[in-house]
PDB file of C-alpha atoms and ligand atoms in Angstrom:
ATOM      1  CA  MET F   3       6.822   8.901  16.153  1.00  0.00           C
ATOM      2  CA  VAL F   4       3.070   8.025  15.917  1.00  0.00           C
ATOM      3  CA  SER F   5       2.559   4.388  17.147  1.00  0.00           C
ATOM      4  CA  GLN F   6      -0.136   2.134  18.459  1.00  0.00           C
ATOM      5  CA  ALA F   7       0.524  -0.484  21.002  1.00  0.00           C
ATOM      6  CA  ASP F   8      -1.683  -3.307  19.475  1.00  0.00           C
ATOM      7  CA  CYS F   9      -0.779  -2.661  15.823  1.00  0.00           C
ATOM      8  CA  ILE F  10       0.986  -5.634  14.116  1.00  0.00           C
ATOM      9  CA  PHE F  11       2.796  -3.235  11.648  1.00  0.00           C
ATOM     10  CA  CYS F  12       3.877  -0.931  14.587  1.00  0.00           C
ATOM     11  CA  LYS F  13       5.456  -3.966  16.220  1.00  0.00           C
ATOM     12  CA  ILE F  14       7.157  -5.129  12.988  1.00  0.00           C
ATOM     13  CA  ALA F  15       8.512  -1.644  12.320  1.00  0.00           C
ATOM     14  CA  GLY F  16       9.715  -1.475  16.010  1.00  0.00           C
ATOM     15  CA  GLY F  17      11.376  -4.954  15.840  1.00  0.00           C
ATOM     16  CA  GLN F  18       9.089  -6.509  18.468  1.00  0.00           C
ATOM     17  CA  VAL F  19       7.695  -8.922  15.838  1.00  0.00           C
ATOM     18  CA  PRO F  20       9.976 -10.675  13.277  1.00  0.00           C
ATOM     19  CA  CYS F  21       9.553 -10.255   9.582  1.00  0.00           C
ATOM     20  CA  HIS F  22      11.479 -11.060   6.393  1.00  0.00           C
ATOM     21  CA  LYS F  23      12.930  -7.612   5.869  1.00  0.00           C
ATOM     22  CA  LEU F  24      13.898  -6.322   2.524  1.00  0.00           C
ATOM     23  CA  TYR F  25      14.493  -2.653   2.968  1.00  0.00           C
ATOM     24  CA  GLU F  26      14.500  -0.059   5.697  1.00  0.00           C
ATOM     25  CA  ASP F  27      15.397   3.649   6.036  1.00  0.00           C
ATOM     26  CA  GLU F  28      14.473   6.278   8.537  1.00  0.00           C
ATOM     27  CA  GLN F  29      10.829   6.507   7.803  1.00  0.00           C
ATOM     28  CA  VAL F  30       9.889   3.227   5.989  1.00  0.00           C
ATOM     29  CA  VAL F  31      10.215  -0.446   6.353  1.00  0.00           C
ATOM     30  CA  SER F  32       9.560  -3.156   3.704  1.00  0.00           C
ATOM     31  CA  PHE F  33       9.160  -6.940   4.224  1.00  0.00           C
ATOM     32  CA  LEU F  34       7.642  -9.968   2.651  1.00  0.00           C
ATOM     33  CA  ASP F  35       3.902 -10.460   2.962  1.00  0.00           C
ATOM     34  CA  ALA F  36       3.143 -13.343   5.259  1.00  0.00           C
ATOM     35  CA  GLY F  37       0.171 -14.420   3.217  1.00  0.00           C
ATOM     36  CA  PRO F  38       1.450 -13.781  -0.456  1.00  0.00           C
ATOM     37  CA  LEU F  39      -0.925 -13.542  -3.425  1.00  0.00           C
ATOM     38  CA  THR F  40       2.043 -14.333  -5.648  1.00  0.00           C
ATOM     39  CA  ARG F  41       5.674 -15.231  -5.011  1.00  0.00           C
ATOM     40  CA  GLY F  42       7.540 -12.090  -3.913  1.00  0.00           C
ATOM     41  CA  HIS F  43       4.514 -10.297  -2.599  1.00  0.00           C
ATOM     42  CA  THR F  44       5.862  -7.529  -0.600  1.00  0.00           C
ATOM     43  CA  LEU F  45       4.609  -4.747   1.773  1.00  0.00           C
ATOM     44  CA  VAL F  46       5.921  -1.210   2.153  1.00  0.00           C
ATOM     45  CA  VAL F  47       5.055   0.265   5.461  1.00  0.00           C
ATOM     46  CA  PRO F  48       5.769   3.757   6.995  1.00  0.00           C
ATOM     47  CA  LYS F  49       7.189   3.333  10.463  1.00  0.00           C
ATOM     48  CA  ALA F  50       4.879   5.835  11.941  1.00  0.00           C
ATOM     49  CA  HIS F  51       1.209   4.699  12.617  1.00  0.00           C
ATOM     50  CA  TYR F  52      -1.355   6.300  10.344  1.00  0.00           C
ATOM     51  CA  MET F  53      -4.492   4.344   9.394  1.00  0.00           C
ATOM     52  CA  THR F  54      -5.066   5.475   5.737  1.00  0.00           C
ATOM     53  CA  LEU F  55      -3.197   7.284   2.935  1.00  0.00           C
ATOM     54  CA  GLU F  56      -5.251  10.406   3.412  1.00  0.00           C
ATOM     55  CA  ALA F  57      -4.322  10.670   7.083  1.00  0.00           C
ATOM     56  CA  MET F  58      -0.523  10.497   6.601  1.00  0.00           C
ATOM     57  CA  PRO F  59       1.580  13.608   5.887  1.00  0.00           C
ATOM     58  CA  ALA F  60       2.413  14.186   2.214  1.00  0.00           C
ATOM     59  CA  GLU F  61       6.078  13.946   2.684  1.00  0.00           C
ATOM     60  CA  LEU F  62       5.835  10.559   4.199  1.00  0.00           C
ATOM     61  CA  ALA F  63       3.572   9.363   1.553  1.00  0.00           C
ATOM     62  CA  GLY F  64       6.295  10.410  -0.837  1.00  0.00           C
ATOM     63  CA  SER F  65       8.785   8.384   1.070  1.00  0.00           C
ATOM     64  CA  CYS F  66       6.611   5.427   0.787  1.00  0.00           C
ATOM     65  CA  MET F  67       6.199   5.754  -2.919  1.00  0.00           C
ATOM     66  CA  ALA F  68       9.937   6.108  -3.389  1.00  0.00           C
ATOM     67  CA  ALA F  69      10.469   2.899  -1.594  1.00  0.00           C
ATOM     68  CA  VAL F  70       7.680   1.249  -3.527  1.00  0.00           C
ATOM     69  CA  ALA F  71       9.470   2.163  -6.723  1.00  0.00           C
ATOM     70  CA  ARG F  72      12.964   1.121  -5.442  1.00  0.00           C
ATOM     71  CA  VAL F  73      11.753  -2.191  -3.749  1.00  0.00           C
ATOM     72  CA  GLY F  74       9.417  -2.996  -6.586  1.00  0.00           C
ATOM     73  CA  ARG F  75      12.300  -2.798  -9.135  1.00  0.00           C
ATOM     74  CA  ALA F  76      14.327  -5.333  -6.985  1.00  0.00           C
ATOM     75  CA  VAL F  77      11.318  -7.603  -6.458  1.00  0.00           C
ATOM     76  CA  VAL F  78      10.721  -7.703 -10.195  1.00  0.00           C
ATOM     77  CA  ALA F  79      14.464  -8.279 -10.878  1.00  0.00           C
ATOM     78  CA  ALA F  80      14.840 -11.124  -8.358  1.00  0.00           C
ATOM     79  CA  THR F  81      11.550 -12.929  -9.127  1.00  0.00           C
ATOM     80  CA  GLY F  82      11.588 -12.585 -12.937  1.00  0.00           C
ATOM     81  CA  ALA F  83       8.207 -11.174 -12.730  1.00  0.00           C
ATOM     82  CA  GLY F  84       6.902  -9.723 -16.191  1.00  0.00           C
ATOM     83  CA  ALA F  85       4.780  -7.132 -14.534  1.00  0.00           C
ATOM     84  CA  TRP F  86       3.621  -5.969 -10.964  1.00  0.00           C
ATOM     85  CA  ASN F  87       0.711  -4.231  -9.381  1.00  0.00           C
ATOM     86  CA  VAL F  88       0.802  -1.792  -6.448  1.00  0.00           C
ATOM     87  CA  LEU F  89      -2.231  -2.132  -4.323  1.00  0.00           C
ATOM     88  CA  GLN F  90      -3.253   0.258  -1.582  1.00  0.00           C
ATOM     89  CA  ASN F  91      -6.385  -0.436   0.445  1.00  0.00           C
ATOM     90  CA  ASN F  92      -7.949   2.357   2.542  1.00  0.00           C
ATOM     91  CA  GLY F  93     -10.811   1.344   4.925  1.00  0.00           C
ATOM     92  CA  ARG F  94     -12.479  -1.897   5.591  1.00  0.00           C
ATOM     93  CA  VAL F  95     -14.856  -1.657   2.727  1.00  0.00           C
ATOM     94  CA  ALA F  96     -11.907  -1.378   0.400  1.00  0.00           C
ATOM     95  CA  GLY F  97     -10.281  -4.470   1.614  1.00  0.00           C
ATOM     96  CA  GLN F  98      -8.108  -3.031   4.391  1.00  0.00           C
ATOM     97  CA  VAL F  99      -7.498  -5.508   7.217  1.00  0.00           C
ATOM     98  CA  VAL F 100      -4.461  -4.188   8.939  1.00  0.00           C
ATOM     99  CA  GLU F 101      -5.329  -0.661  10.086  1.00  0.00           C
ATOM    100  CA  HIS F 102      -1.843   0.786   9.411  1.00  0.00           C
ATOM    101  CA  VAL F 103      -1.312   2.222   5.938  1.00  0.00           C
ATOM    102  CA  HIS F 104       0.642   0.080   3.672  1.00  0.00           C
ATOM    103  CA  PHE F 105       1.444  -0.601   0.009  1.00  0.00           C
ATOM    104  CA  HIS F 106       1.317  -3.983  -1.602  1.00  0.00           C
ATOM    105  CA  ILE F 107       3.882  -4.773  -4.283  1.00  0.00           C
ATOM    106  CA  ILE F 108       2.452  -7.814  -6.175  1.00  0.00           C
ATOM    107  CA  PRO F 109       4.636  -9.414  -8.813  1.00  0.00           C
ATOM    108  CA  ARG F 110       2.481 -10.822 -11.865  1.00  0.00           C
ATOM    109  CA  ALA F 111       3.051 -13.527 -14.416  1.00  0.00           C
ATOM    110  CA  GLU F 112       0.994 -14.719 -17.341  1.00  0.00           C
ATOM    111  CA  GLY F 113      -1.547 -17.158 -16.256  1.00  0.00           C
ATOM    112  CA  ASP F 114      -0.903 -16.578 -12.421  1.00  0.00           C
ATOM    113  CA  GLY F 115      -4.662 -16.659 -11.968  1.00  0.00           C
ATOM    114  CA  LEU F 116      -4.789 -13.552 -10.053  1.00  0.00           C
ATOM    115  CA  GLY F 117      -7.393 -11.093 -11.146  1.00  0.00           C
ATOM    116  CA  TYR F 118      -9.965  -8.476 -10.149  1.00  0.00           C
ATOM    117  CA  ARG F 119     -13.287  -7.280 -11.403  1.00  0.00           C
ATOM    118  CA  TRP F 120     -13.116  -4.052 -13.357  1.00  0.00           C
ATOM    119  CA  PRO F 121     -16.647  -3.474 -14.447  1.00  0.00           C
ATOM    120  CA  ALA F 122     -16.047  -0.261 -16.255  1.00  0.00           C
ATOM    121  CA  GLY F 123     -18.897   2.085 -16.707  1.00  0.00           C
ATOM    122  CA  THR F 124     -19.120   5.306 -18.920  1.00  0.00           C
ATOM    123  CA  LEU F 125     -18.446   8.692 -17.355  1.00  0.00           C
ATOM    124  CA  ASP F 126     -21.550  10.805 -17.420  1.00  0.00           C
ATOM    125  CA  LYS F 127     -20.948  14.389 -18.670  1.00  0.00           C
ATOM    126  CA  THR F 128     -23.208  16.135 -16.081  1.00  0.00           C
ATOM    127  CA  ASP F 129     -21.932  13.888 -13.208  1.00  0.00           C
ATOM    128  CA  ALA F 130     -18.381  14.696 -14.396  1.00  0.00           C
ATOM    129  CA  GLU F 131     -18.910  18.326 -14.196  1.00  0.00           C
ATOM    130  CA  GLN F 132     -20.422  18.029 -10.750  1.00  0.00           C
ATOM    131  CA  LEU F 133     -17.513  15.904  -9.548  1.00  0.00           C
ATOM    132  CA  VAL F 134     -14.884  18.329 -10.909  1.00  0.00           C
ATOM    133  CA  GLY F 135     -16.714  21.125  -9.067  1.00  0.00           C
ATOM    134  CA  ALA F 136     -16.832  19.234  -5.783  1.00  0.00           C
ATOM    135  CA  ILE F 137     -13.459  17.679  -5.851  1.00  0.00           C
ATOM    136  CA  THR F 138     -11.622  20.838  -6.849  1.00  0.00           C
ATOM    137  CA  GLU F 139     -13.514  22.743  -4.054  1.00  0.00           C
ATOM    138  CA  ALA F 140     -12.247  19.971  -1.687  1.00  0.00           C
ATOM    139  CA  LEU F 141      -8.710  20.324  -3.093  1.00  0.00           C
ATOM    140  CA  SER F 142      -8.518  24.040  -2.288  1.00  0.00           C
ATOM    141  CA  GLY F 143      -9.921  23.512   1.190  1.00  0.00           C
TER     142      GLY F 143
HETATM  143  P1  LIG I   1      -4.633  -5.346   3.746  1.00  0.00           P
HETATM  144  O1  LIG I   1      -5.841  -6.345   3.397  1.00  0.00           O
HETATM  145  O2  LIG I   1      -4.894  -4.739   5.159  1.00  0.00           O
HETATM  146  O3  LIG I   1      -4.458  -4.427   2.720  1.00  0.00           O
HETATM  147  O4  LIG I   1      -3.424  -6.285   3.747  1.00  0.00           O
HETATM  148  C1  LIG I   1      -2.791  -6.657   4.942  1.00  0.00           C
HETATM  149  C2  LIG I   1      -1.705  -7.523   4.486  1.00  0.00           C
HETATM  150  O5  LIG I   1      -0.826  -7.789   5.646  1.00  0.00           O
HETATM  151  C3  LIG I   1      -2.171  -8.939   4.131  1.00  0.00           C
HETATM  152  O6  LIG I   1      -1.585  -9.302   2.775  1.00  0.00           O
HETATM  153  C4  LIG I   1      -1.511  -9.949   5.075  1.00  0.00           C
HETATM  154  O7  LIG I   1      -1.060 -11.119   4.594  1.00  0.00           O
HETATM  155  C5  LIG I   1      -0.230  -9.119   5.645  1.00  0.00           C
HETATM  156  N1  LIG I   1       0.056  -9.285   7.094  1.00  0.00           N
HETATM  157  C6  LIG I   1      -0.892  -9.405   8.081  1.00  0.00           C
HETATM  158  N2  LIG I   1      -0.234  -9.747   9.340  1.00  0.00           N
HETATM  159  C7  LIG I   1       0.985  -9.965   8.906  1.00  0.00           C
HETATM  160  C8  LIG I   1       2.212 -10.160   9.580  1.00  0.00           C
HETATM  161  O8  LIG I   1       2.188 -10.489  10.949  1.00  0.00           O
HETATM  162  N3  LIG I   1       3.344 -10.273   8.963  1.00  0.00           N
HETATM  163  C9  LIG I   1       3.423 -10.091   7.577  1.00  0.00           C
HETATM  164  N4  LIG I   1       4.660 -10.240   6.990  1.00  0.00           N
HETATM  165  N5  LIG I   1       2.459  -9.845   6.830  1.00  0.00           N
HETATM  166  C10 LIG I   1       1.211  -9.621   7.431  1.00  0.00           C
HETATM  167 ZN1  LIG I   2       0.640   0.735  13.394  1.00  0.00          ZN
END
């Protein structure tokens, strides 16, 4: 198991720091966020320490996403939320504060006041072709 001594989520996963636990299996733990954006805001965290999604093994990412779907269903049922977001921040610039990969389950309700900027542009054809080339090359690497 990959772990890091000063990591808060490693400590929660290892039972050294308490949490309001909702779900646990061999690879994943899920608990209420201590600073909820909305009622029922929940985190899904792999027990092993990886900083970001791209750093973690694909099978573990799959286990996390299975837990997100399962816990998310239960959170929605229990809170009566009409909808929910999954949020996953990788890196400080993207808003990641805790450097142990995690998935946010955020229940949503009409008028909850929670929003985000989504300043959509228009996909440029030349740039799209360049991106497809670069990303598919990276995928095959
Ligand atoms: P990030 O910005 O890194 O994606 O989100 C980190 C989340 O972890 C925040 O929503 C924050 O409220 C939550 N968090 C940080 N420390 C603790 C803690 O000790 N216990 C719990 N339950 N949540 C925490
Ligand atoms: Zn950790």
